[in-house]
């Protein structure tokens, strides 16, 4: 009885992702899906598990309850049970056919009833598909940014009048938890972005993404902030930038009324949209970083360096040597987990300045810590550009000597 419902859940996720036919998905897509699911639900479904679910690998067993709950939560439901209760289309197997057929086997009325039930179900199915699969050319979706700083409001202009359902939504990025209901008769909606970066805003009809629009939320030079939800604490430039160094101290954090214990905050620096995009196929980057607070829950001294691209970022994570199992590396193509890969080269004494660099060469990205090659990854085959730079520190931290080159040309330096 569950098989059609499971397939419907997978189809729903496919529509939300809008990555095209599953037959065209590659290993990197399932790795990316694993990352998206983990980020939203805090549960990791391995890429191999996802490939089995989508039929890329022969597997006849029923998915576990945890797997089904996780997929349902990723699709926007509370649980697998909640999803099955709210199915818009009845599942064929839910009709009690055998007893009915047994009693009505020789009855003309039984045959008529079966035909009517089948006809109603086909009508419901056709109506549902028609309501979510109207011609994409009938929709439009554009944007206008109000400023080039953060926070930034973006005015979206849309046309969804042709939708055969009133379920029309705006979605800021990939996270379908952050959807806002739109009136399909209107044509404008304004959304506020509190963090810089590259976003792919979506116009959703029913459960189908019908239009996507790229948004680059830039900064006015360097931005320093203390990460808090839903709105970060933004710092004045003089509070974090001096003597060619970016730095947020424990004293600065406390002055903003943010406690360092028991849960140390994350402090972040960003510079986005202020330099010529650097192609990922021909770049070099370097910086020196330090973590200035390694007490209590921040003992691992976590540091992240992000090269923001127009797709998945390149993100280098560092920690004290004893915490390297908790690290994840993003190579612009997929997430590389410290639990299943040797990322010990990214362990260092972060109470001192640590030099970190990476560059593209021979279809690879090479990663260096204190001038030592510690890891190599495959360079993405698709064209991608570096649009911004970011730093994250658990507790407090600093960065200096930041430099990004495109070929032999220096595009950006601090």
Short mmCIF file of C-alpha atoms in Angstrom, two decimals:
data_model
loop_
_atom_site.label_atom_id
_atom_site.label_comp_id
_atom_site.label_asym_id
_atom_site.label_seq_id
_atom_site.Cartn_x
_atom_site.Cartn_y
_atom_site.Cartn_z
CA UNK A 1 0.00 0.00 0.00
CA UNK A 2 2.88 2.39 0.70
CA UNK A 3 4.74 2.04 -2.59
CA UNK A 4 2.61 4.57 -4.57
CA UNK A 5 2.78 7.00 -1.64
CA UNK A 6 6.58 6.69 -1.46
CA UNK A 7 6.79 7.30 -5.20
CA UNK A 8 4.56 10.34 -4.85
CA UNK A 9 6.83 11.72 -2.14
CA UNK A 10 9.88 11.21 -4.37
CA UNK A 11 8.05 12.88 -7.27
CA UNK A 12 7.16 15.82 -5.01
CA UNK A 13 10.79 16.29 -4.03
CA UNK A 14 11.80 16.13 -7.70
CA UNK A 15 9.32 18.92 -8.48
CA UNK A 16 10.62 21.06 -5.62
CA UNK A 17 14.24 20.61 -6.69
CA UNK A 18 13.41 21.22 -10.36
CA UNK A 19 16.59 19.50 -11.51
CA UNK A 20 15.02 17.88 -14.55
CA UNK A 21 14.37 14.20 -15.23
CA UNK A 22 15.84 11.81 -12.65
CA UNK A 23 17.32 9.79 -15.48
CA UNK A 24 19.71 12.68 -16.00
CA UNK A 25 20.81 12.98 -12.37
CA UNK A 26 24.43 12.15 -11.59
CA UNK A 27 26.28 11.15 -8.43
CA UNK A 28 27.03 14.79 -7.63
CA UNK A 29 23.28 15.54 -7.63
CA UNK A 30 22.62 12.93 -4.96
CA UNK A 31 25.55 14.26 -2.94
CA UNK A 32 24.09 17.75 -3.19
CA UNK A 33 20.65 16.42 -2.21
CA UNK A 34 22.21 14.76 0.83
CA UNK A 35 23.63 18.14 1.83
CA UNK A 36 20.30 19.93 1.37
CA UNK A 37 18.42 17.31 3.40
CA UNK A 38 20.99 17.39 6.19
CA UNK A 39 20.95 21.18 6.35
CA UNK A 40 17.16 21.31 6.60
CA UNK A 41 16.34 18.26 8.76
CA UNK A 42 19.66 17.74 10.63
CA UNK A 43 19.48 14.09 9.48
CA UNK A 44 21.99 12.70 6.97
CA UNK A 45 20.71 10.34 4.27
CA UNK A 46 23.79 9.16 2.42
CA UNK A 47 24.09 9.66 -1.32
CA UNK A 48 24.06 5.86 -1.75
CA UNK A 49 20.76 5.63 0.16
CA UNK A 50 19.27 8.34 -2.03
CA UNK A 51 20.46 6.60 -5.19
CA UNK A 52 18.73 3.39 -4.03
CA UNK A 53 15.50 5.24 -3.29
CA UNK A 54 15.47 6.81 -6.75
CA UNK A 55 16.19 3.48 -8.43
CA UNK A 56 19.75 4.18 -9.52
CA UNK A 57 20.81 1.02 -7.64
CA UNK A 58 18.78 -2.20 -7.38
CA UNK A 59 17.21 -2.38 -3.94
CA UNK A 60 13.93 -4.07 -3.03
CA UNK A 61 13.65 -3.35 0.70
CA UNK A 62 11.20 -0.89 2.23
CA UNK A 63 12.87 2.37 3.39
CA UNK A 64 13.13 2.71 7.17
CA UNK A 65 10.70 4.85 9.13
CA UNK A 66 13.47 7.36 9.84
CA UNK A 67 14.24 7.67 6.13
CA UNK A 68 10.58 8.24 5.24
CA UNK A 69 10.13 10.78 8.05
CA UNK A 70 13.25 12.65 6.92
CA UNK A 71 12.14 12.79 3.28
CA UNK A 72 8.67 13.96 4.32
CA UNK A 73 10.15 16.70 6.52
CA UNK A 74 12.41 17.80 3.66
CA UNK A 75 9.31 18.05 1.44
CA UNK A 76 7.63 20.31 4.01
CA UNK A 77 5.59 17.89 6.13
CA UNK A 78 5.87 17.06 9.83
CA UNK A 79 6.35 13.33 9.25
CA UNK A 80 5.72 10.45 6.88
CA UNK A 81 2.31 9.87 8.55
CA UNK A 82 1.42 13.54 8.10
CA UNK A 83 2.36 13.30 4.42
CA UNK A 84 0.22 10.22 3.79
CA UNK A 85 -2.76 11.83 5.55
CA UNK A 86 -2.54 14.94 3.39
CA UNK A 87 -2.16 13.28 0.01
CA UNK A 88 -4.26 15.23 -2.45
CA UNK A 89 -4.74 12.26 -4.75
CA UNK A 90 -6.11 9.02 -3.33
CA UNK A 91 -3.69 6.12 -3.56
CA UNK A 92 -5.12 3.36 -5.77
CA UNK A 93 -4.13 0.64 -3.32
CA UNK A 94 -6.17 2.24 -0.55
CA UNK A 95 -9.42 1.18 -2.23
CA UNK A 96 -10.58 -2.13 -0.77
CA UNK A 97 -10.85 -3.96 -4.06
CA UNK A 98 -10.75 -7.65 -3.22
CA UNK A 99 -13.85 -7.91 -0.97
CA UNK A 100 -15.72 -5.59 -3.32
CA UNK A 101 -14.86 -7.69 -6.34
CA UNK A 102 -15.74 -10.88 -4.53
CA UNK A 103 -19.23 -9.66 -3.67
CA UNK A 104 -19.85 -7.98 -7.03
CA UNK A 105 -18.07 -10.41 -9.32
CA UNK A 106 -21.19 -11.30 -11.25
CA UNK A 107 -22.95 -7.98 -10.79
CA UNK A 108 -23.29 -5.45 -13.55
CA UNK A 109 -23.53 -2.72 -10.88
CA UNK A 110 -20.18 -3.79 -9.52
CA UNK A 111 -18.58 -3.32 -12.93
CA UNK A 112 -20.20 0.09 -13.30
CA UNK A 113 -18.98 1.12 -9.86
CA UNK A 114 -15.42 0.12 -10.68
CA UNK A 115 -15.52 2.10 -13.93
CA UNK A 116 -16.87 5.18 -12.13
CA UNK A 117 -14.24 4.98 -9.38
CA UNK A 118 -11.48 4.63 -11.96
CA UNK A 119 -12.85 7.55 -13.94
CA UNK A 120 -13.05 9.82 -10.88
CA UNK A 121 -9.48 8.95 -9.89
CA UNK A 122 -8.17 9.64 -13.40
CA UNK A 123 -10.01 12.96 -13.40
CA UNK A 124 -8.48 13.95 -10.05
CA UNK A 125 -5.04 12.94 -11.28
CA UNK A 126 -5.42 14.88 -14.53
CA UNK A 127 -6.73 17.96 -12.69
CA UNK A 128 -3.83 17.89 -10.23
CA UNK A 129 -1.18 17.53 -12.92
CA UNK A 130 -2.82 20.19 -15.05
CA UNK A 131 -2.93 22.64 -12.14
CA UNK A 132 0.79 22.32 -11.45
CA UNK A 133 2.10 21.82 -14.97
CA UNK A 134 0.64 24.76 -16.84
CA UNK A 135 2.92 26.02 -19.61
CA UNK A 136 5.96 27.60 -17.98
CA UNK A 137 5.99 30.25 -20.70
CA UNK A 138 2.80 31.63 -19.13
CA UNK A 139 4.73 32.68 -16.01
CA UNK A 140 7.20 35.51 -15.49
CA UNK A 141 9.52 36.30 -12.56
CA UNK A 142 11.97 39.21 -12.21
CA UNK A 143 13.54 41.30 -9.46
CA UNK A 144 14.85 44.73 -8.45
CA UNK A 145 17.25 45.24 -5.54
CA UNK A 146 16.68 48.31 -3.37
CA UNK A 147 20.29 48.80 -2.23
CA UNK A 148 23.70 47.11 -2.40
CA UNK A 149 24.14 46.45 1.28
CA UNK A 150 22.75 44.12 3.92
CA UNK A 151 19.92 43.92 4.95
CA UNK A 152 18.51 44.31 1.46
CA UNK A 153 14.91 44.32 0.28
CA UNK A 154 14.21 42.89 -3.16
CA UNK A 155 11.08 43.74 -5.15
CA UNK A 156 9.95 40.76 -7.22
CA UNK A 157 7.62 41.20 -10.17
CA UNK A 158 5.71 38.09 -11.18
CA UNK A 159 2.84 36.88 -13.30
CA UNK A 160 1.06 33.70 -12.18
CA UNK A 161 -2.46 34.47 -13.40
CA UNK A 162 -2.53 31.36 -15.58
CA UNK A 163 -2.12 29.06 -12.56
CA UNK A 164 -5.13 26.76 -12.18
CA UNK A 165 -4.65 26.72 -8.42
CA UNK A 166 -4.49 29.39 -5.74
CA UNK A 167 -1.42 27.68 -4.21
CA UNK A 168 1.20 30.14 -5.46
CA UNK A 169 4.31 30.80 -3.38
CA UNK A 170 7.52 32.81 -3.28
CA UNK A 171 10.66 31.02 -2.02
CA UNK A 172 13.86 32.94 -1.21
CA UNK A 173 16.24 30.11 -2.06
CA UNK A 174 16.40 26.29 -1.95
CA UNK A 175 14.78 26.05 1.51
CA UNK A 176 11.07 25.34 0.97
CA UNK A 177 10.42 26.08 4.65
CA UNK A 178 10.87 29.73 3.75
CA UNK A 179 7.86 30.11 1.50
CA UNK A 180 5.45 33.03 1.41
CA UNK A 181 1.94 32.78 -0.06
CA UNK A 182 1.34 34.98 -3.10
CA UNK A 183 -1.92 36.26 -4.53
CA UNK A 184 -1.82 35.07 -8.14
CA UNK A 185 -3.89 38.10 -9.16
CA UNK A 186 -1.18 40.47 -7.93
CA UNK A 187 2.16 41.08 -9.59
CA UNK A 188 4.60 42.30 -6.93
CA UNK A 189 6.08 40.90 -3.75
CA UNK A 190 8.93 42.33 -1.64
CA UNK A 191 11.25 40.12 0.41
CA UNK A 192 14.10 41.04 2.76
CA UNK A 193 17.47 39.27 2.75
CA UNK A 194 19.48 39.51 5.96
CA UNK A 195 22.62 37.76 4.73
CA UNK A 196 24.84 38.35 1.69
CA UNK A 197 25.45 35.68 -0.91
CA UNK A 198 24.12 34.09 -4.09
CA UNK A 199 20.48 32.99 -4.01
CA UNK A 200 18.16 31.33 -6.51
CA UNK A 201 14.70 32.74 -5.77
CA UNK A 202 11.76 30.61 -6.90
CA UNK A 203 8.17 31.07 -8.06
CA UNK A 204 6.24 27.97 -6.99
CA UNK A 205 2.80 26.87 -8.23
CA UNK A 206 1.29 23.99 -6.31
CA UNK A 207 4.40 22.00 -5.51
CA UNK A 208 6.21 22.80 -8.76
CA UNK A 209 8.93 25.41 -9.26
CA UNK A 210 7.88 27.17 -12.46
CA UNK A 211 10.46 29.99 -12.50
CA UNK A 212 13.83 30.66 -10.88
CA UNK A 213 15.68 33.95 -10.68
CA UNK A 214 19.30 34.49 -9.52
CA UNK A 215 19.89 37.09 -6.82
CA UNK A 216 23.29 38.35 -5.65
CA UNK A 217 23.04 40.10 -2.30
CA UNK A 218 26.17 42.24 -2.19
CA UNK A 219 27.94 44.04 0.63
CA UNK A 220 29.21 47.59 0.79
CA UNK A 221 32.83 46.60 1.30
CA UNK A 222 33.50 44.27 4.23
CA UNK A 223 30.56 43.28 6.42
CA UNK A 224 31.08 42.08 9.99
CA UNK A 225 28.31 40.48 12.02
CA UNK A 226 27.41 38.20 14.90
CA UNK A 227 25.12 35.45 13.65
CA UNK A 228 21.77 35.40 15.45
CA UNK A 229 18.34 34.28 14.28
CA UNK A 230 16.25 35.63 12.74
CA UNK A 231 18.31 38.83 12.38
CA UNK A 232 22.10 39.01 12.80
CA UNK A 233 23.83 41.68 14.88
CA UNK A 234 25.58 43.95 12.35
CA UNK A 235 28.77 45.77 13.35
CA UNK A 236 30.08 49.15 12.33
CA UNK A 237 33.20 48.89 10.19
CA UNK A 238 35.37 50.50 12.86
CA UNK A 239 34.32 47.74 15.28
CA UNK A 240 35.94 44.96 13.23
CA UNK A 241 38.32 46.39 10.58
CA UNK A 242 41.62 48.08 11.42
CA UNK A 243 45.26 47.90 10.33
CA UNK A 244 44.43 45.72 7.29
CA UNK A 245 42.90 43.12 9.60
CA UNK A 246 39.37 41.85 10.19
CA UNK A 247 38.71 40.99 13.82
CA UNK A 248 35.78 40.50 16.19
CA UNK A 249 36.89 40.08 19.79
CA UNK A 250 35.08 38.51 22.77
CA UNK A 251 34.83 42.01 24.25
CA UNK A 252 33.00 43.28 21.16
CA UNK A 253 30.58 40.35 21.32
CA UNK A 254 29.81 40.99 24.98
CA UNK A 255 29.29 44.70 24.30
CA UNK A 256 26.40 43.74 22.01
CA UNK A 257 24.66 41.81 24.77
CA UNK A 258 25.52 38.42 23.27
CA UNK A 259 26.71 35.72 25.67
CA UNK A 260 29.72 33.53 24.92
CA UNK A 261 28.54 30.70 27.17
CA UNK A 262 27.08 28.13 27.18
CA UNK A 263 26.60 28.38 23.39
CA UNK A 264 29.30 30.56 21.78
CA UNK A 265 27.97 32.59 18.85
CA UNK A 266 29.36 32.53 15.32
CA UNK A 267 31.02 35.68 14.01
CA UNK A 268 31.26 36.27 10.28
CA UNK A 269 32.92 38.53 7.70
CA UNK A 270 31.77 38.92 4.09
CA UNK A 271 32.81 40.80 0.98
CA UNK A 272 30.44 40.04 -1.90
CA UNK A 273 29.96 41.60 -5.32
CA UNK A 274 32.82 44.10 -5.03
CA UNK A 275 35.33 42.57 -7.43
CA UNK A 276 35.44 41.05 -10.89
CA UNK A 277 34.16 37.44 -10.79
CA UNK A 278 37.06 34.99 -10.76
CA UNK A 279 36.59 31.77 -12.76
CA UNK A 280 36.91 28.62 -10.65
CA UNK A 281 38.94 27.08 -13.47
CA UNK A 282 41.78 29.59 -13.07
CA UNK A 283 42.06 31.10 -9.60
CA UNK A 284 44.23 31.24 -6.51
CA UNK A 285 43.22 32.37 -3.03
CA UNK A 286 45.09 32.86 0.23
CA UNK A 287 44.44 34.28 3.69
CA UNK A 288 45.64 34.04 7.26
CA UNK A 289 43.11 33.20 9.98
CA UNK A 290 43.05 32.82 13.74
CA UNK A 291 40.41 31.83 16.32
CA UNK A 292 40.48 34.11 19.38
CA UNK A 293 38.11 32.17 21.63
CA UNK A 294 38.61 28.47 22.40
CA UNK A 295 36.83 28.01 25.70
CA UNK A 296 33.88 25.83 26.73
CA UNK A 297 31.88 24.62 23.71
CA UNK A 298 34.26 26.55 21.40
CA UNK A 299 37.28 24.45 22.33
CA UNK A 300 37.55 23.05 18.78
CA UNK A 301 38.38 26.54 17.50
CA UNK A 302 36.29 26.10 14.35
CA UNK A 303 37.06 28.35 11.36
CA UNK A 304 35.45 28.33 7.91
CA UNK A 305 36.61 30.13 4.77
CA UNK A 306 34.00 30.45 2.02
CA UNK A 307 34.48 31.30 -1.63
CA UNK A 308 30.94 32.19 -2.69
CA UNK A 309 30.14 31.08 -6.25
CA UNK A 310 27.06 31.11 -8.48
CA UNK A 311 26.46 27.49 -7.39
CA UNK A 312 27.78 25.37 -4.52
CA UNK A 313 30.60 27.24 -2.73
CA UNK A 314 34.17 26.23 -2.06
CA UNK A 315 34.31 26.07 1.73
CA UNK A 316 37.42 25.19 3.74
CA UNK A 317 36.93 24.22 7.39
CA UNK A 318 39.68 24.13 10.03
CA UNK A 319 39.78 23.09 13.67
CA UNK A 320 42.16 21.95 16.37
CA UNK A 321 43.64 18.55 15.41
CA UNK A 322 41.39 16.61 17.81
CA UNK A 323 38.19 17.88 16.16
CA UNK A 324 38.87 17.16 12.49
CA UNK A 325 36.18 14.41 12.36
CA UNK A 326 33.56 17.17 12.68
CA UNK A 327 34.80 19.05 9.60
CA UNK A 328 33.16 19.20 6.18
CA UNK A 329 34.85 20.43 3.02
CA UNK A 330 32.84 21.80 0.09
CA UNK A 331 34.69 21.69 -3.21
CA UNK A 332 32.16 23.50 -5.41
CA UNK A 333 30.76 20.13 -6.46
CA UNK A 334 29.91 18.15 -3.32
CA UNK A 335 30.36 17.92 0.44
CA UNK A 336 33.34 15.91 1.72
CA UNK A 337 32.76 14.69 5.26
CA UNK A 338 35.55 14.36 7.81
CA UNK A 339 33.79 11.25 9.11
CA UNK A 340 34.45 9.29 5.92
CA UNK A 341 37.51 11.13 4.55
CA UNK A 342 40.91 11.99 6.00
CA UNK A 343 40.77 15.75 6.62
CA UNK A 344 43.49 15.68 9.26
CA UNK A 345 45.53 18.18 7.23
CA UNK A 346 42.96 20.84 8.17
CA UNK A 347 43.78 20.49 11.86
CA UNK A 348 46.01 23.24 13.24
CA UNK A 349 46.82 25.40 16.25
CA UNK A 350 44.32 28.14 15.53
CA UNK A 351 45.33 30.24 18.52
CA UNK A 352 48.14 31.36 16.16
CA UNK A 353 47.92 32.74 12.63
CA UNK A 354 47.36 29.90 10.12
CA UNK A 355 47.92 30.48 6.41
CA UNK A 356 45.31 28.83 4.17
CA UNK A 357 45.36 28.80 0.39
CA UNK A 358 43.77 27.00 -2.53
CA UNK A 359 44.10 27.14 -6.30
CA UNK A 360 42.95 25.39 -9.47
CA UNK A 361 45.45 23.38 -11.49
CA UNK A 362 45.21 20.44 -13.91
CA UNK A 363 41.43 20.08 -13.44
CA UNK A 364 41.84 19.94 -9.66
CA UNK A 365 41.52 22.25 -6.68
CA UNK A 366 44.56 22.04 -4.40
CA UNK A 367 44.28 22.99 -0.72
CA UNK A 368 47.21 24.15 1.43
CA UNK A 369 47.52 24.77 5.18
CA UNK A 370 50.68 26.56 6.31
CA UNK A 371 52.06 26.07 2.77
CA UNK A 372 51.62 22.28 2.95
CA UNK A 373 49.40 20.50 0.40
CA UNK A 374 46.73 18.77 2.51
CA UNK A 375 43.99 17.83 0.04
CA UNK A 376 42.99 17.67 -3.63
CA UNK A 377 39.52 17.60 -5.17
CA UNK A 378 38.10 17.41 -8.68
CA UNK A 379 37.41 20.74 -10.35
CA UNK A 380 33.73 21.14 -11.34
CA UNK A 381 33.27 20.70 -15.07
CA UNK A 382 30.56 23.36 -15.34
CA UNK A 383 31.49 27.02 -15.55
CA UNK A 384 31.43 28.73 -12.15
CA UNK A 385 32.71 32.06 -10.87
CA UNK A 386 33.81 33.26 -7.44
CA UNK A 387 31.59 36.20 -6.51
CA UNK A 388 32.42 36.76 -2.86
CA UNK A 389 34.56 35.81 0.14
CA UNK A 390 33.42 34.91 3.64
CA UNK A 391 34.90 33.88 7.00
CA UNK A 392 33.13 32.21 9.94
CA UNK A 393 34.52 31.69 13.44
CA UNK A 394 33.01 29.87 16.38
CA UNK A 395 33.32 32.31 19.27
CA UNK A 396 35.61 35.03 17.91
CA UNK A 397 38.30 35.35 15.26
CA UNK A 398 40.39 37.34 12.82
CA UNK A 399 41.58 37.30 9.21
CA UNK A 400 44.29 39.17 7.31
CA UNK A 401 46.35 39.10 4.09
CA UNK A 402 43.30 38.10 2.04
CA UNK A 403 44.08 37.79 -1.65
CA UNK A 404 42.15 36.44 -4.66
CA UNK A 405 43.78 36.10 -8.08
CA UNK A 406 42.25 35.33 -11.46
CA UNK A 407 45.10 33.83 -13.46
CA UNK A 408 48.02 36.16 -12.82
CA UNK A 409 45.80 39.15 -12.10
CA UNK A 410 44.97 40.15 -8.55
CA UNK A 411 41.21 40.69 -8.40
CA UNK A 412 40.98 41.44 -4.70
CA UNK A 413 43.23 41.94 -1.69
CA UNK A 414 42.97 43.18 1.89
#
